[in-house]
Amino acid sequence: MSEQKSTEAVYDVVVVGSGAAGMTAALTAAYRGLSVVLIEKSRTFGGSTARSGGGVWIPNNPVLVREGVPDSPDLARVYLKSVVGDRVPQAKQDAFLDNGPRMMTYLSSRTPHLEFVYDRGYSDYHPELPGGLAQGRSIEPAIVDGRLLGDDLALINQPTMSGPKGIAFTVSDFHDLNMIARTWKGKRTAMKVGAKAVVNKLRGRLPLSLGKALVARLWLALRDADVPVWLNTPLTELITEDGAVVGVRAERDGAPIVLRARRGVVLAAGGFEHNLEMREQYFAAPVSTDWTVGATENVGDGIRAGESVGAALDLMDDAWWGPSVRNPDGPPFFCLAERSQPGAIMVNDAGQRFTNESASYVDVVHTMYERHETGIGHVPAHFIMDQRFRDRYLFLGTFPKQAIPQKYFDAGIIKKADTLEELADKIGVPADALTSTVQRFNGFAVAGRDEDFHRGESAYDRYYGDPTVKPNPCLAPIEKPPFYAVEMVPGDLGTKGGLLTDEHSRVLRADGAPIAGLYAAGNNSAAVMGNSYAGAGATIGPAMVFGYIAANHLADLDRA
């Protein structure tokens, strides 16, 4: 059988990956007058961005200015430095902060599709640090009518959880909906979302929100700019000449193709969260590919491709972690609001609390793994709640007082008992330790002060707390039977380690020299956030900014 001949095409820029980083890079390159093609291995577009909450954390962006948020370049620089420290070079931190507002202004001035709204009150994740803002810096895409995409609507990567057709809500709506059984604002928000769903159905609208809205808006902008996007086109190899990357080899619908890049290649193909071999190589045990909500196609292709041409790696032992609950039928449930709501705690195999449950999800999982190394099991941990918690708050997508799906009990993920002693026996922790832990916590709840871990003292903790609970919206006694224990694993939104890049998004060798013609952004590259997380959207915001930086650097190269 004869070897199949490769088709060849030439562009100024080749972008690999259709998440926020890749689409922003391709869009910017097109606006800068470069010929560009975007290739995506999946039959859908959007990657992990489409499956996310769609938040964007970019200090001093035009939306924040419009809303009167008291931010400033100096304030943001102090805060990011407080969060990241020296883990990431200052030049790269500065590049993100300086180019973020420019990117937002540049793109929004050239397309009407990139419309964002402010998530007022969604605190930075460390507002108590210098430069932190309790009212937050996070924005999100405005809800968009999916009918604008036509047949392309079916090509969006599907989120991990989706509601009935016609229902869409913002991050701010989600915040309020968590209090549907507790506050009038929660009830009004539920009625508002429901009424809009009825109107949408009557008018035939197909509203998209969160991550789906962001990738839909970027897709519409790319379509208007006539940027070719080739789905079902996985990268197979980078092409180099004299040490420089000059293109890629790929497969388009199963047929080999060579794409030459006059200026360079931007790798934005995501992380390696679904590659068990890489997780075992870089992460502390235990690990699993079943605990991530990242796009299933993310197996480290772009990272391995860059490594094969001499790229250095960084932050490979870290991820955008978050305590999660396994789902027997699909992706895990990423626990966001649940840990801040009063009336529940997390304990280890010794039956003891070990962290501020309401803290940033990345920090909580860091603590789980750190403490797991002491020889006391923390992975998984046990989320302990009582019936009052279930009667008041949403949990695993179920409404207050609604029965938890039986599948969680059948799979042993959730245990239920009439007493704490019986519950302790079912999950294999010392009964006296668990009851003592709950008793001590209940005392803190009544007093309103967590003397062990200071839960509820940060504005971030309180964002998802219950404002009707006094004096601390994150603390309430655990005392009404039956009691529940929920297995919580170290889930993630994706990995945060990857190719080492500089302030221009250029991929670097181990000696710090850039690899000519090779750039990376998003989870394909090592995160500008280092080992921490500044605020909601601190994954997508930098992904877009460094995609923008890469395209501009390519556009500014000499044409010789």
XYZ file of C-alpha atoms in Angstrom:
560
model
C 0.000 0.000 0.000
C 1.470 3.355 -1.021
C 2.095 6.064 1.587
C -0.561 8.755 1.670
C 0.800 12.056 0.378
C 0.485 15.104 2.620
C -1.368 18.175 1.486
C 0.526 21.395 2.172
C -0.678 24.939 2.936
C 1.119 28.109 4.015
C -0.037 30.755 6.517
C 1.664 33.466 8.494
C 0.498 31.921 11.767
C -0.755 28.480 12.741
C -2.714 28.269 16.008
C -3.281 24.908 17.690
C -6.314 24.680 19.987
C -9.742 26.347 20.037
C -10.151 27.383 23.668
C -10.047 31.003 24.797
C -6.264 31.234 24.324
C -6.221 29.861 20.792
C -9.244 31.776 19.544
C -7.937 35.045 20.990
C -4.534 34.482 19.368
C -6.092 33.701 15.985
C -8.481 36.645 16.170
C -5.724 39.087 17.113
C -3.449 37.799 14.343
C -6.230 38.286 11.812
C -6.922 41.825 13.021
C -3.198 42.545 12.709
C -3.354 41.622 9.016
C -1.784 38.167 9.218
C -3.062 35.090 7.449
C -3.921 32.554 10.126
C -5.456 29.102 10.486
C -6.677 27.539 13.715
C -6.646 23.748 14.052
C -8.478 21.757 16.729
C -8.174 18.014 17.348
C -11.765 17.583 18.539
C -14.910 17.550 16.435
C -16.106 20.408 18.665
C -14.612 23.778 19.538
C -14.099 25.588 22.825
C -12.094 23.018 24.768
C -12.160 23.380 28.541
C -13.241 27.018 28.188
C -16.641 25.887 26.896
C -17.040 23.642 29.944
C -16.094 26.369 32.432
C -17.908 29.155 34.241
C -16.529 31.573 31.651
C -15.082 33.995 34.212
C -12.325 36.372 33.113
C -9.941 37.927 35.667
C -8.144 40.912 34.150
C -7.490 43.908 36.427
C -8.321 47.425 35.188
C -10.221 46.177 32.167
C -12.777 48.460 30.464
C -15.756 46.758 32.132
C -14.342 47.468 35.591
C -13.613 51.069 34.612
C -17.181 51.449 33.334
C -18.559 50.045 36.593
C -16.449 52.354 38.750
C -14.392 49.626 40.412
C -11.592 51.299 42.411
C -8.759 49.418 40.726
C -5.443 50.766 39.461
C -2.315 49.370 37.772
C -0.296 49.816 40.960
C -2.953 48.160 43.117
C -3.224 45.193 40.744
C 0.555 44.813 40.575
C 0.846 44.724 44.354
C -1.965 42.178 44.615
C -0.681 39.822 41.915
C 2.782 39.937 43.444
C 1.256 39.142 46.840
C -0.506 36.113 45.353
C 2.192 34.795 43.020
C 5.350 35.936 44.787
C 8.599 35.135 42.996
C 7.315 31.863 41.525
C 6.796 33.630 38.187
C 9.181 36.320 36.843
C 8.015 39.886 37.392
C 8.312 40.614 33.667
C 5.662 37.980 32.921
C 3.358 39.248 35.663
C 3.752 42.787 34.313
C 3.064 41.629 30.742
C -0.246 40.137 31.857
C -1.316 43.217 33.812
C -0.213 45.713 31.150
C -1.692 43.871 28.177
C -4.955 42.744 29.762
C -6.815 46.051 29.415
C -5.243 46.595 25.978
C -6.495 43.212 24.794
C -10.020 43.887 25.981
C -10.089 47.341 24.391
C -8.490 46.192 21.143
C -10.788 43.245 20.516
C -14.023 44.860 21.690
C -13.378 47.861 19.430
C -13.186 45.562 16.393
C -16.099 43.236 16.995
C -19.503 43.710 18.632
C -19.534 40.105 19.763
C -17.183 40.415 22.739
C -19.586 41.797 25.327
C -18.886 41.295 29.036
C -20.617 42.067 32.334
C -19.214 42.626 35.822
C -19.643 40.014 38.550
C -20.038 42.600 41.272
C -19.233 41.310 44.719
C -17.401 38.172 43.563
C -14.384 38.818 45.724
C -10.782 38.291 44.688
C -9.712 34.987 46.190
C -7.306 36.651 48.631
C -8.898 40.059 49.298
C -7.073 40.420 52.598
C -3.707 40.571 50.804
C -2.293 43.969 49.751
C -4.112 45.167 46.651
C -6.962 42.660 46.970
C -10.519 43.805 46.247
C -13.436 42.442 48.263
C -15.845 43.567 45.540
C -13.794 41.627 42.990
C -12.312 42.068 39.535
C -14.082 39.208 37.734
C -16.183 39.637 34.615
C -18.036 37.172 32.408
C -19.483 37.074 28.875
C -22.990 38.426 28.457
C -25.625 35.832 27.589
C -25.810 35.353 23.813
C -28.475 33.849 21.564
C -27.130 30.585 20.183
C -29.220 31.002 17.027
C -26.551 33.440 15.829
C -24.244 30.470 15.317
C -26.648 28.615 13.057
C -25.509 25.041 12.479
C -22.239 25.801 14.284
C -24.122 25.780 17.597
C -23.938 21.986 17.600
C -20.130 22.198 17.436
C -19.592 23.755 20.890
C -17.911 21.450 23.394
C -20.581 20.542 25.908
C -20.312 21.638 29.555
C -20.017 19.117 32.361
C -23.524 19.979 33.488
C -26.328 21.557 31.509
C -29.877 22.507 32.356
C -33.059 22.380 30.286
C -32.993 24.097 26.906
C -33.850 27.787 27.134
C -32.459 28.261 30.644
C -29.323 30.340 31.064
C -27.943 32.150 34.070
C -24.921 34.260 34.890
C -22.378 33.745 37.654
C -24.206 36.378 39.689
C -27.483 34.528 39.138
C -25.833 31.312 40.326
C -24.715 33.075 43.491
C -28.272 34.167 44.242
C -29.864 30.857 43.236
C -27.849 29.132 45.950
C -30.023 31.014 48.437
C -33.336 30.075 46.789
C -34.635 28.629 50.066
C -33.121 31.319 52.266
C -33.553 34.805 50.810
C -36.115 36.752 48.830
C -33.353 37.696 46.408
C -32.747 34.012 45.752
C -36.439 33.445 45.092
C -36.677 36.507 42.820
C -33.646 35.366 40.856
C -35.183 31.916 40.403
C -38.414 33.503 39.155
C -36.448 35.816 36.851
C -34.458 32.942 35.355
C -37.644 30.900 34.990
C -39.579 33.755 33.369
C -36.763 34.366 30.907
C -36.773 30.663 30.049
C -40.478 30.852 29.204
C -39.926 33.929 27.015
C -36.952 32.262 25.345
C -39.047 29.224 24.520
C -41.903 31.304 23.144
C -39.540 33.348 20.968
C -37.357 30.454 19.944
C -34.217 31.820 21.569
C -31.343 29.535 22.500
C -29.499 31.435 25.236
C -25.895 30.559 26.018
C -24.115 31.652 29.176
C -20.896 31.066 31.105
C -18.127 29.301 29.162
C -20.369 28.432 26.245
C -21.193 32.111 25.816
C -17.514 33.051 25.755
C -16.491 30.548 23.098
C -19.624 31.316 21.087
C -18.764 35.021 21.069
C -15.164 34.338 20.065
C -16.351 31.954 17.348
C -18.700 34.585 15.920
C -15.833 37.086 15.843
C -13.565 34.578 14.081
C -16.284 33.812 11.575
C -16.774 37.499 10.805
C -13.010 37.857 10.343
C -12.972 34.908 7.907
C -10.466 32.957 9.983
C -10.458 29.289 8.929
C -11.021 26.918 11.846
C -10.378 23.261 11.083
C -11.978 20.855 13.518
C -11.022 17.177 13.682
C -7.442 18.208 12.892
C -5.036 16.958 15.562
C -1.433 18.125 15.740
C 1.032 15.293 15.167
C 4.394 17.080 15.060
C 6.120 20.445 14.993
C 8.293 21.101 11.955
C 11.699 22.643 12.611
C 14.448 24.016 10.395
C 17.784 25.153 11.818
C 16.331 25.052 15.329
C 13.296 27.208 14.496
C 9.680 26.047 14.356
C 8.364 26.659 10.844
C 5.075 24.792 10.867
C 3.166 21.712 11.952
C 2.221 18.298 10.725
C -1.361 17.405 11.413
C -4.174 15.141 10.285
C -7.275 16.710 8.828
C -10.208 14.302 8.915
C -7.678 11.477 9.027
C -5.534 12.670 6.118
C -1.992 14.038 6.701
C -1.440 17.738 6.123
C 1.536 20.065 6.429
C 0.861 23.627 7.545
C 3.780 25.973 7.042
C 3.994 29.062 9.256
C 5.897 32.067 7.886
C 5.887 33.781 11.287
C 5.313 31.059 13.835
C 3.114 28.565 15.656
C 0.998 29.270 18.751
C 0.330 26.214 20.897
C -2.929 26.593 22.837
C -3.924 22.945 23.014
C -4.714 22.744 26.726
C -3.153 20.754 29.532
C -2.673 17.050 30.283
C -5.487 16.374 32.741
C -6.747 13.294 30.886
C -3.314 11.704 30.500
C -2.950 9.231 33.381
C 0.701 8.495 32.596
C 1.619 12.181 32.836
C -0.429 12.657 35.993
C 1.396 9.738 37.605
C 4.721 11.155 36.428
C 4.235 14.668 37.790
C 1.579 14.604 40.533
C 1.586 13.275 44.060
C -0.499 10.138 44.560
C -3.304 9.305 44.444
C -4.284 10.500 40.966
C -7.107 9.810 38.543
C -8.316 11.061 35.186
C -11.877 10.589 36.469
C -11.623 13.557 38.825
C -11.174 16.310 36.241
C -13.797 18.384 34.428
C -11.317 19.497 31.761
C -11.922 18.696 28.097
C -11.473 14.976 27.457
C -9.140 15.710 24.524
C -6.568 17.343 26.811
C -3.853 14.693 27.044
C -0.792 16.926 26.754
C -0.281 16.822 22.975
C 0.914 20.415 22.762
C 3.164 20.066 25.789
C 4.812 16.933 24.428
C 5.214 18.555 21.000
C 6.991 21.541 22.516
C 9.148 19.324 24.708
C 10.211 17.334 21.638
C 11.819 20.437 20.104
C 13.687 21.416 23.247
C 11.153 23.352 25.328
C 11.528 23.579 29.094
C 8.586 22.739 31.371
C 7.388 24.361 34.574
C 4.670 23.938 37.216
C 4.022 20.399 36.017
C 3.128 19.241 39.530
C 0.173 21.593 39.883
C -3.370 22.040 38.589
C -6.406 24.291 38.864
C -7.591 22.120 41.730
C -10.955 22.002 43.459
C -12.680 19.612 45.901
C -15.080 17.535 43.838
C -17.606 14.739 44.190
C -17.351 11.746 41.904
C -20.305 11.148 39.608
C -20.943 7.480 38.744
C -22.400 8.504 35.374
C -19.972 11.149 34.146
C -17.702 14.054 35.037
C -17.369 14.930 38.732
C -19.260 17.721 40.469
C -16.890 20.623 41.172
C -17.857 21.977 44.611
C -17.801 25.762 44.633
C -20.522 27.232 46.856
C -21.122 24.194 49.041
C -17.950 24.582 51.095
C -18.839 28.132 52.178
C -22.402 27.430 53.215
C -22.956 26.987 56.964
C -23.635 23.623 58.531
C -20.955 21.432 56.978
C -17.247 20.668 57.427
C -14.489 18.610 55.823
C -12.596 16.019 57.865
C -9.736 13.590 57.249
C -9.523 9.872 58.012
C -8.765 10.746 61.635
C -12.148 12.489 61.859
C -10.555 15.923 62.231
C -10.916 19.198 60.360
C -7.767 20.230 58.535
C -8.507 23.459 56.642
C -10.761 26.449 56.144
C -13.382 24.709 54.035
C -14.453 28.002 52.439
C -11.001 28.936 51.157
C -10.038 29.088 47.488
C -10.554 25.661 45.918
C -6.922 25.465 44.762
C -5.700 26.118 48.304
C -8.004 23.499 49.824
C -6.702 20.749 47.548
C -3.102 21.844 48.110
C -3.781 21.294 51.805
C -5.394 17.911 51.129
C -2.283 16.659 49.359
C 0.162 18.250 51.816
C -1.586 16.683 54.809
C -2.033 13.364 53.003
C 1.751 12.999 53.061
C 1.684 12.882 56.890
C 0.311 9.358 56.755
C -3.245 10.341 57.712
C -5.636 9.986 54.792
C -6.875 13.279 53.334
C -7.444 12.080 49.751
C -10.301 11.611 49.579
C -11.637 13.734 52.417
C -15.097 13.536 53.983
C -17.640 16.358 53.678
C -19.918 16.114 56.724
C -23.347 17.762 56.661
C -26.670 17.400 58.428
C -30.276 17.392 57.259
C -30.659 21.096 57.954
C -27.900 21.776 55.418
C -29.782 19.649 52.870
C -33.034 21.444 53.645
C -31.454 24.851 53.045
C -28.995 24.640 50.161
C -28.427 23.306 46.673
C -26.175 20.253 46.575
C -24.911 18.185 43.624
C -27.386 19.980 41.400
C -30.369 19.126 43.603
C -32.629 21.708 45.196
C -33.076 22.109 48.962
C -35.065 19.204 50.482
C -34.855 17.334 47.171
C -33.612 13.765 47.541
C -29.996 13.137 46.620
C -29.873 10.747 43.633
C -29.668 7.148 44.793
C -26.706 6.489 42.491
C -24.397 8.310 44.913
C -25.408 6.004 47.777
C -25.210 2.890 45.605
C -21.682 3.815 44.545
C -20.597 4.426 48.150
C -19.818 8.090 47.425
C -22.317 9.293 50.029
C -23.111 7.608 53.345
C -26.083 8.427 55.574
C -26.710 7.704 59.246
C -28.988 8.714 62.126
C -26.078 9.483 64.433
C -22.558 10.817 64.032
C -21.198 7.663 65.675
C -22.930 5.476 63.112
C -21.744 7.738 60.299
C -18.164 7.536 61.551
C -18.363 3.746 61.488
C -19.639 3.775 57.904
C -16.748 5.914 56.633
C -14.089 4.283 58.787
C -13.086 7.185 61.034
C -12.865 7.170 64.863
C -16.311 7.936 66.261
C -15.007 9.808 69.284
C -12.819 12.001 67.082
C -15.641 12.854 64.682
C -18.118 13.675 67.423
C -15.497 15.765 69.239
C -14.664 17.619 66.005
C -18.315 18.400 65.327
C -18.892 19.474 68.926
C -15.942 21.862 68.784
C -17.085 23.248 65.423
C -20.621 23.722 66.725
C -19.224 25.864 69.527
C -17.424 28.039 66.976
C -20.638 28.290 64.948
C -22.662 29.566 67.892
C -19.953 32.085 68.790
C -19.488 33.078 65.134
C -15.713 32.658 65.144
C -13.724 29.715 63.798
C -10.741 29.710 66.140
C -9.036 26.849 64.284
C -9.124 27.944 60.635
C -10.786 31.401 60.584
C -13.565 30.366 58.217
C -15.812 33.245 57.278
C -13.327 36.001 58.049
C -12.411 36.623 54.403
C -14.785 38.364 52.008
C -14.158 35.473 49.615
C -15.392 32.961 52.222
C -18.544 35.003 52.762
C -19.422 35.402 49.072
C -21.151 32.013 48.999
C -22.153 32.098 52.652
C -25.730 32.453 53.926
C -26.462 36.110 54.751
C -29.378 35.092 56.973
C -27.065 33.225 59.351
C -25.590 35.401 62.086
C -23.031 36.320 63.244
C -20.960 34.364 60.690
C -22.589 33.467 57.337
C -20.247 30.483 56.908
C -20.841 28.838 60.287
C -23.847 26.917 61.640
C -24.036 23.900 63.967
C -24.168 20.381 62.549
C -26.842 18.830 64.710
C -30.008 17.788 62.866
C -30.149 14.085 61.877
C -29.790 12.297 59.599
C -26.152 13.067 58.904
C -24.322 12.653 55.612
C -20.695 12.004 54.669
C -19.724 12.822 51.099
C -16.461 11.600 49.596
C -14.513 14.610 48.266
C -11.671 14.025 45.832
C -9.053 16.471 44.507
C -10.735 17.381 41.244
C -9.509 19.998 38.817
C -10.507 22.363 36.033
C -7.333 21.414 34.162
C -3.595 21.268 34.734
C -1.611 24.491 35.168
C 1.866 23.295 34.220
C 3.256 23.288 30.713
C 5.755 24.892 28.376
C 7.880 27.590 29.973
C 7.204 30.940 28.311
C 8.435 34.510 28.661
C 6.611 37.845 28.736
C 6.158 37.652 24.931
C 4.574 34.167 25.096
C 7.688 32.726 23.443
C 8.493 29.163 24.433
C 11.838 28.897 26.197
C 14.583 26.305 26.369
C 16.066 25.248 29.711
C 18.812 27.889 29.315
C 16.200 30.633 28.939
C 16.685 31.109 25.198
C 13.487 31.341 23.128
C 12.709 28.728 20.485
C 12.287 30.764 17.313
C 8.802 30.538 15.867
C 7.178 28.824 18.859
C 4.689 30.433 21.246
C 2.269 29.047 23.838
C -0.712 30.281 25.855
C -3.437 28.933 28.119
C -2.944 25.607 29.906
C -0.466 24.574 27.196
C 1.946 26.911 29.025
C 3.021 27.265 32.655
C 0.542 29.564 34.404
C 1.331 33.187 35.245
C -0.560 32.536 38.496
C 2.189 30.212 39.693
C 0.924 27.892 42.412
C -1.973 30.114 43.424
C -5.164 31.704 42.058
C -5.954 35.422 42.145
C -9.681 35.358 41.460
C -12.518 33.846 39.446
C -11.370 33.719 35.841
C -7.640 33.691 36.594
C -7.324 30.757 34.199
C -9.188 32.199 31.213
C -8.124 35.843 31.666
C -4.384 35.124 31.318
C -5.093 32.585 28.556
C -6.693 35.297 26.439
C -4.058 37.888 27.309
C -1.077 35.694 26.424
C -2.797 34.560 23.221
C -3.101 38.248 22.364
C 0.537 38.892 23.321
C 1.739 36.003 21.132
C -0.160 37.241 18.079
C 1.117 40.785 18.502
C 4.707 39.625 18.866
C 4.343 37.574 15.689
C 2.809 40.541 13.875
C 5.687 42.790 14.933
C 8.416 40.442 13.690
C 10.526 41.666 10.783
C 9.124 40.437 7.488
C 12.569 39.757 6.086
